[in-house]
PDB file of C-alpha atoms in Angstrom:
ATOM      1  CA  GLN A 283    -113.427  38.265  -3.601  1.00 86.00           C
ATOM      2  CA  VAL A 284    -113.184  34.045  -2.750  1.00 86.00           C
ATOM      3  CA  THR A 285    -110.178  32.947  -1.627  1.00 88.00           C
ATOM      4  CA  LEU A 286    -110.028  29.239  -1.870  1.00 90.00           C
ATOM      5  CA  THR A 287    -107.147  27.497   0.296  1.00 89.00           C
ATOM      6  CA  GLN A 288    -106.020  23.465  -0.100  1.00 88.00           C
ATOM      7  CA  LYS A 289    -105.151  22.145   3.269  1.00 86.00           C
ATOM      8  CA  THR A 290    -104.198  18.256   2.452  1.00 83.00           C
ATOM      9  CA  ALA A 291    -103.952  16.738  -1.218  1.00 81.00           C
ATOM     10  CA  ILE A 292    -106.768  16.013  -3.041  1.00 86.00           C
ATOM     11  CA  LYS A 293    -107.570  12.840  -4.733  1.00 84.00           C
ATOM     12  CA  HIS A 294    -107.588  12.778  -8.733  1.00 83.00           C
ATOM     13  CA  PRO A 295    -108.531  10.487 -11.334  1.00 83.00           C
ATOM     14  CA  VAL A 296    -105.856   7.921 -12.535  1.00 77.00           C
ATOM     15  CA  ASP A 297    -106.074   8.760 -15.936  1.00 73.00           C
ATOM     16  CA  SER A 298    -103.674   9.872 -19.232  1.00 74.00           C
ATOM     17  CA  ASP A 299    -103.541  13.512 -17.523  1.00 78.00           C
ATOM     18  CA  PRO A 300    -101.383  13.685 -14.031  1.00 77.00           C
ATOM     19  CA  ASP A 301    -101.822  16.982 -14.286  1.00 79.00           C
ATOM     20  CA  ASP A 302    -105.552  17.282 -14.429  1.00 86.00           C
ATOM     21  CA  ALA A 303    -107.706  19.249 -12.019  1.00 90.00           C
ATOM     22  CA  VAL A 304    -110.734  18.619 -10.367  1.00 92.00           C
ATOM     23  CA  SER A 305    -113.608  20.709  -9.301  1.00 93.00           C
ATOM     24  CA  ILE A 306    -116.226  20.682  -6.409  1.00 92.00           C
ATOM     25  CA  ALA A 307    -119.617  18.926  -7.157  1.00 93.00           C
ATOM     26  CA  ALA A 308    -122.386  20.982  -8.766  1.00 93.00           C
ATOM     27  CA  ASN A 309    -124.900  22.727  -6.296  1.00 92.00           C
ATOM     28  CA  LYS A 310    -122.645  22.318  -3.370  1.00 93.00           C
ATOM     29  CA  ILE A 311    -121.335  26.098  -2.589  1.00 92.00           C
ATOM     30  CA  THR A 312    -122.938  28.942  -3.684  1.00 90.00           C
ATOM     31  CA  LEU A 313    -122.401  32.459  -3.712  1.00 92.00           C
ATOM     32  CA  GLU A 314    -124.963  34.859  -3.180  1.00 89.00           C
ATOM     33  CA  ALA A 315    -124.954  38.610  -3.930  1.00 93.00           C
ATOM     34  CA  THR A 316    -127.734  41.313  -2.848  1.00 93.00           C
ATOM     35  CA  ILE A 317    -129.123  43.992  -4.221  1.00 95.00           C
ATOM     36  CA  THR A 318    -130.466  46.752  -2.191  1.00 94.00           C
ATOM     37  CA  ASP A 319    -132.008  49.684  -3.524  1.00 94.00           C
ATOM     38  CA  ARG A 320    -132.315  52.908  -1.392  1.00 94.00           C
ATOM     39  CA  ASP A 321    -135.641  52.415  -0.008  1.00 95.00           C
ATOM     40  CA  SER A 322    -134.639  49.014   1.113  1.00 94.00           C
ATOM     41  CA  ASP A 323    -135.434  47.116  -1.512  1.00 95.00           C
ATOM     42  CA  THR A 324    -133.389  43.594  -2.098  1.00 95.00           C
ATOM     43  CA  ASP A 325    -132.606  41.387  -4.161  1.00 95.00           C
ATOM     44  CA  THR A 326    -130.497  38.550  -4.993  1.00 94.00           C
ATOM     45  CA  ALA A 327    -128.879  36.277  -7.403  1.00 92.00           C
ATOM     46  CA  GLN A 328    -126.524  32.786  -6.458  1.00 93.00           C
ATOM     47  CA  LEU A 329    -123.637  31.336  -8.291  1.00 91.00           C
ATOM     48  CA  ASP A 330    -123.234  27.884  -8.652  1.00 93.00           C
ATOM     49  CA  LEU A 331    -119.519  27.906  -7.057  1.00 91.00           C
ATOM     50  CA  GLY A 332    -119.104  24.615  -6.803  1.00 92.00           C
ATOM     51  CA  PRO A 333    -117.712  24.015 -10.231  1.00 92.00           C
ATOM     52  CA  LYS A 334    -115.627  27.686 -10.213  1.00 93.00           C
ATOM     53  CA  LEU A 335    -113.576  25.332  -7.458  1.00 94.00           C
ATOM     54  CA  SER A 336    -110.940  22.918  -8.529  1.00 93.00           C
ATOM     55  CA  PHE A 337    -107.933  21.703  -7.263  1.00 91.00           C
ATOM     56  CA  LYS A 338    -105.150  20.907  -9.888  1.00 88.00           C
ATOM     57  CA  ASP A 339    -102.981  18.094  -9.506  1.00 84.00           C
ATOM     58  CA  ASP A 340     -99.179  18.073  -9.157  1.00 79.00           C
ATOM     59  CA  GLY A 341     -99.017  14.653 -10.852  1.00 76.00           C
ATOM     60  CA  PRO A 342     -95.685  12.846 -10.678  1.00 78.00           C
ATOM     61  CA  THR A 343     -93.139  13.480 -13.197  1.00 78.00           C
ATOM     62  CA  ALA A 344     -90.616  11.689 -15.140  1.00 81.00           C
ATOM     63  CA  THR A 345     -87.632  12.040 -17.206  1.00 85.00           C
ATOM     64  CA  VAL A 346     -84.969  10.084 -19.042  1.00 89.00           C
ATOM     65  CA  ASP A 347     -81.263  10.969 -19.397  1.00 90.00           C
ATOM     66  CA  PRO A 348     -79.865   8.948 -22.508  1.00 92.00           C
ATOM     67  CA  THR A 349     -76.551  10.098 -21.815  1.00 94.00           C
ATOM     68  CA  LYS A 350     -76.703   8.177 -18.459  1.00 92.00           C
ATOM     69  CA  ALA A 351     -78.040   4.810 -20.047  1.00 91.00           C
ATOM     70  CA  PRO A 352     -74.904   2.342 -20.811  1.00 92.00           C
ATOM     71  CA  THR A 353     -74.999   0.168 -23.884  1.00 90.00           C
ATOM     72  CA  LEU A 354     -75.218  -3.562 -24.051  1.00 88.00           C
ATOM     73  CA  GLN A 355     -73.303  -5.029 -26.683  1.00 86.00           C
ATOM     74  CA  VAL A 356     -73.316  -9.150 -27.003  1.00 84.00           C
ATOM     75  CA  ASP A 357     -69.936  -9.990 -28.802  1.00 79.00           C
ATOM     76  CA  GLU A 358     -71.129 -13.616 -30.891  1.00 75.00           C
ATOM     77  CA  THR A 359     -67.656 -14.699 -31.118  1.00 74.00           C
ATOM     78  CA  ALA A 360     -68.464 -18.694 -29.870  1.00 64.00           C
ATOM     79  CA  SER A 361     -66.873 -19.994 -27.514  1.00 58.00           C
ATOM     80  CA  GLN A 362     -66.641 -23.838 -26.631  1.00 57.00           C
ATOM     81  CA  THR A 363     -68.955 -23.646 -22.933  1.00 58.00           C
ATOM     82  CA  THR A 364     -71.739 -21.110 -24.432  1.00 55.00           C
ATOM     83  CA  GLY A 365     -71.685 -21.260 -28.126  1.00 59.00           C
ATOM     84  CA  LEU A 366     -73.638 -18.343 -29.076  1.00 70.00           C
ATOM     85  CA  ASN A 367     -76.321 -17.965 -26.224  1.00 74.00           C
ATOM     86  CA  LYS A 368     -74.506 -15.302 -24.571  1.00 76.00           C
ATOM     87  CA  ALA A 369     -76.314 -12.696 -21.874  1.00 81.00           C
ATOM     88  CA  VAL A 370     -74.576  -9.687 -20.963  1.00 86.00           C
ATOM     89  CA  SER A 371     -76.251  -6.970 -18.432  1.00 89.00           C
ATOM     90  CA  ALA A 372     -76.644  -3.350 -17.326  1.00 89.00           C
ATOM     91  CA  GLU A 373     -78.017  -0.727 -14.366  1.00 88.00           C
ATOM     92  CA  PHE A 374     -80.600   1.209 -16.552  1.00 87.00           C
ATOM     93  CA  ALA A 375     -82.274   2.801 -13.751  1.00 85.00           C
ATOM     94  CA  ALA A 376     -79.688   5.903 -13.188  1.00 85.00           C
ATOM     95  CA  ALA A 377     -80.503   7.018 -16.530  1.00 86.00           C
ATOM     96  CA  PHE A 378     -84.372   7.969 -15.232  1.00 85.00           C
ATOM     97  CA  SER A 379     -84.901  10.085 -12.536  1.00 82.00           C
ATOM     98  CA  GLY A 380     -88.201  12.138 -11.598  1.00 80.00           C
ATOM     99  CA  SER A 381     -90.653  12.898  -8.820  1.00 78.00           C
ATOM    100  CA  ALA A 382     -93.803  12.114  -6.742  1.00 77.00           C
ATOM    101  CA  GLY A 383     -95.453  15.343  -6.573  1.00 76.00           C
ATOM    102  CA  ALA A 384     -97.321  16.905  -3.761  1.00 74.00           C
ATOM    103  CA  ASP A 385     -99.642  13.814  -3.277  1.00 73.00           C
ATOM    104  CA  GLY A 386     -96.155  12.001  -1.687  1.00 72.00           C
ATOM    105  CA  SER A 387     -95.478   8.912  -3.056  1.00 70.00           C
ATOM    106  CA  ASP A 388     -97.176   5.471  -2.984  1.00 61.00           C
ATOM    107  CA  ALA A 389     -96.481   2.682  -1.115  1.00 44.00           C
ATOM    108  CA  ALA A 390     -95.800   0.336  -4.551  1.00 44.00           C
ATOM    109  CA  PRO A 391     -91.872   0.415  -5.604  1.00 48.00           C
ATOM    110  CA  SER A 392     -91.388   2.105  -8.627  1.00 65.00           C
ATOM    111  CA  GLY A 393     -90.925  -0.672 -11.471  1.00 80.00           C
ATOM    112  CA  TYR A 394     -89.426  -0.892 -14.974  1.00 87.00           C
ATOM    113  CA  ALA A 395     -91.485  -2.638 -18.007  1.00 89.00           C
ATOM    114  CA  LEU A 396     -90.539  -3.280 -21.269  1.00 92.00           C
ATOM    115  CA  ASN A 397     -92.943  -2.388 -24.104  1.00 93.00           C
ATOM    116  CA  VAL A 398     -92.983  -2.848 -28.148  1.00 94.00           C
ATOM    117  CA  THR A 399     -95.461  -2.700 -30.632  1.00 95.00           C
ATOM    118  CA  ASN A 400     -95.801  -6.992 -31.503  1.00 96.00           C
ATOM    119  CA  GLY A 401     -94.664  -7.757 -35.031  1.00 96.00           C
ATOM    120  CA  THR A 402     -92.408  -4.548 -35.532  1.00 95.00           C
ATOM    121  CA  ALA A 403     -89.168  -5.369 -37.925  1.00 94.00           C
ATOM    122  CA  SER A 404     -86.345  -4.589 -35.345  1.00 95.00           C
ATOM    123  CA  GLY A 405     -83.925  -3.510 -38.703  1.00 95.00           C
ATOM    124  CA  LEU A 406     -81.747  -6.464 -37.707  1.00 95.00           C
ATOM    125  CA  LEU A 407     -81.334  -9.663 -40.145  1.00 95.00           C
ATOM    126  CA  ASP A 408     -81.140 -13.448 -39.324  1.00 93.00           C
ATOM    127  CA  THR A 409     -77.585 -14.505 -40.943  1.00 90.00           C
ATOM    128  CA  ALA A 410     -78.557 -18.246 -41.416  1.00 90.00           C
ATOM    129  CA  THR A 411     -81.891 -17.582 -43.454  1.00 94.00           C
ATOM    130  CA  GLY A 412     -81.597 -13.821 -44.391  1.00 95.00           C
ATOM    131  CA  GLN A 413     -85.035 -12.964 -42.933  1.00 95.00           C
ATOM    132  CA  ALA A 414     -86.196  -9.821 -41.123  1.00 95.00           C
ATOM    133  CA  ILE A 415     -86.421  -9.977 -36.931  1.00 96.00           C
ATOM    134  CA  TYR A 416     -89.380  -9.318 -35.756  1.00 96.00           C
ATOM    135  CA  LEU A 417     -89.754  -7.840 -32.089  1.00 96.00           C
ATOM    136  CA  TYR A 418     -92.868  -9.466 -29.575  1.00 96.00           C
ATOM    137  CA  LEU A 419     -93.378  -9.017 -26.181  1.00 95.00           C
ATOM    138  CA  ASN A 420     -94.130 -12.430 -24.419  1.00 96.00           C
ATOM    139  CA  ALA A 421     -96.175 -13.097 -21.577  1.00 95.00           C
ATOM    140  CA  ASN A 422     -93.495 -12.687 -19.119  1.00 93.00           C
ATOM    141  CA  GLY A 423     -92.800  -9.363 -19.778  1.00 92.00           C
ATOM    142  CA  VAL A 424     -89.504 -10.424 -22.180  1.00 94.00           C
ATOM    143  CA  VAL A 425     -88.940  -8.709 -25.832  1.00 96.00           C
ATOM    144  CA  GLU A 426     -87.727 -11.466 -27.853  1.00 95.00           C
ATOM    145  CA  GLY A 427     -86.238 -11.072 -31.349  1.00 95.00           C
ATOM    146  CA  ARG A 428     -88.264 -13.795 -33.841  1.00 96.00           C
ATOM    147  CA  VAL A 429     -87.195 -14.916 -37.332  1.00 97.00           C
ATOM    148  CA  GLY A 430     -89.679 -13.557 -39.959  1.00 96.00           C
ATOM    149  CA  SER A 431     -91.010 -16.150 -42.792  1.00 94.00           C
ATOM    150  CA  GLY A 432     -91.165 -15.327 -46.390  1.00 90.00           C
ATOM    151  CA  ASP A 433     -90.486 -11.394 -45.553  1.00 88.00           C
ATOM    152  CA  ALA A 434     -93.282 -10.891 -43.079  1.00 95.00           C
ATOM    153  CA  ALA A 435     -93.548 -11.238 -39.152  1.00 96.00           C
ATOM    154  CA  ASN A 436     -93.986 -14.425 -37.657  1.00 96.00           C
ATOM    155  CA  ALA A 437     -95.006 -15.291 -34.152  1.00 96.00           C
ATOM    156  CA  ASN A 438     -93.527 -18.531 -34.027  1.00 97.00           C
ATOM    157  CA  GLY A 439     -90.137 -17.664 -35.623  1.00 96.00           C
ATOM    158  CA  ALA A 440     -87.177 -18.829 -34.147  1.00 95.00           C
ATOM    159  CA  VAL A 441     -86.149 -16.112 -31.315  1.00 95.00           C
ATOM    160  CA  ALA A 442     -82.656 -14.961 -32.324  1.00 94.00           C
ATOM    161  CA  PHE A 443     -82.293 -12.760 -28.968  1.00 93.00           C
ATOM    162  CA  ALA A 444     -84.097 -11.873 -25.743  1.00 94.00           C
ATOM    163  CA  VAL A 445     -84.419  -8.560 -23.634  1.00 95.00           C
ATOM    164  CA  ALA A 446     -85.252  -8.526 -20.075  1.00 93.00           C
ATOM    165  CA  VAL A 447     -86.015  -5.714 -17.377  1.00 91.00           C
ATOM    166  CA  SER A 448     -85.745  -6.362 -13.999  1.00 88.00           C
ATOM    167  CA  SER A 449     -87.815  -4.337 -11.252  1.00 84.00           C
ATOM    168  CA  THR A 450     -85.311  -2.571 -10.426  1.00 83.00           C
ATOM    169  CA  GLY A 451     -84.057  -1.214 -14.073  1.00 83.00           C
ATOM    170  CA  GLN A 452     -81.186  -4.376 -14.561  1.00 85.00           C
ATOM    171  CA  VAL A 453     -81.568  -5.218 -18.569  1.00 88.00           C
ATOM    172  CA  THR A 454     -80.042  -8.787 -19.706  1.00 83.00           C
TER     173      THR A 454
END
């Protein structure tokens, strides 16, 4: 019987699988079996044991509970001081939880980022033009809703709205 005991966290590659496994390199550990007959003749065979010994990562887990996420709503009633350029914000960090796993937490803080496929229709229409509003992620990580042109996405269209997130999960 072979026993493998892990004493410290083993470094795993950073990839899309947080629970991947790594093995000891080939031809580094061999297991040898010896057969002896009644007149003491022997023969041995070896098994390359390294690739058979693996360490599965206990990668981080991130979960989201949509019931803990607030709703942001802009009231587009114009005021004399702000017109339609109004911003509201709320903290969304409470909707997320997780664990760093057995490897422990990295020194870098956790962060938040917005993601969107550029040119995706938002499902909203611009009142003035009747054109669809399409989503774009700008270089600063802000999602912009841009007014389309001729029923098509327009990366240079007027900005109808913007959504930003801070490093602490504050969405504006």
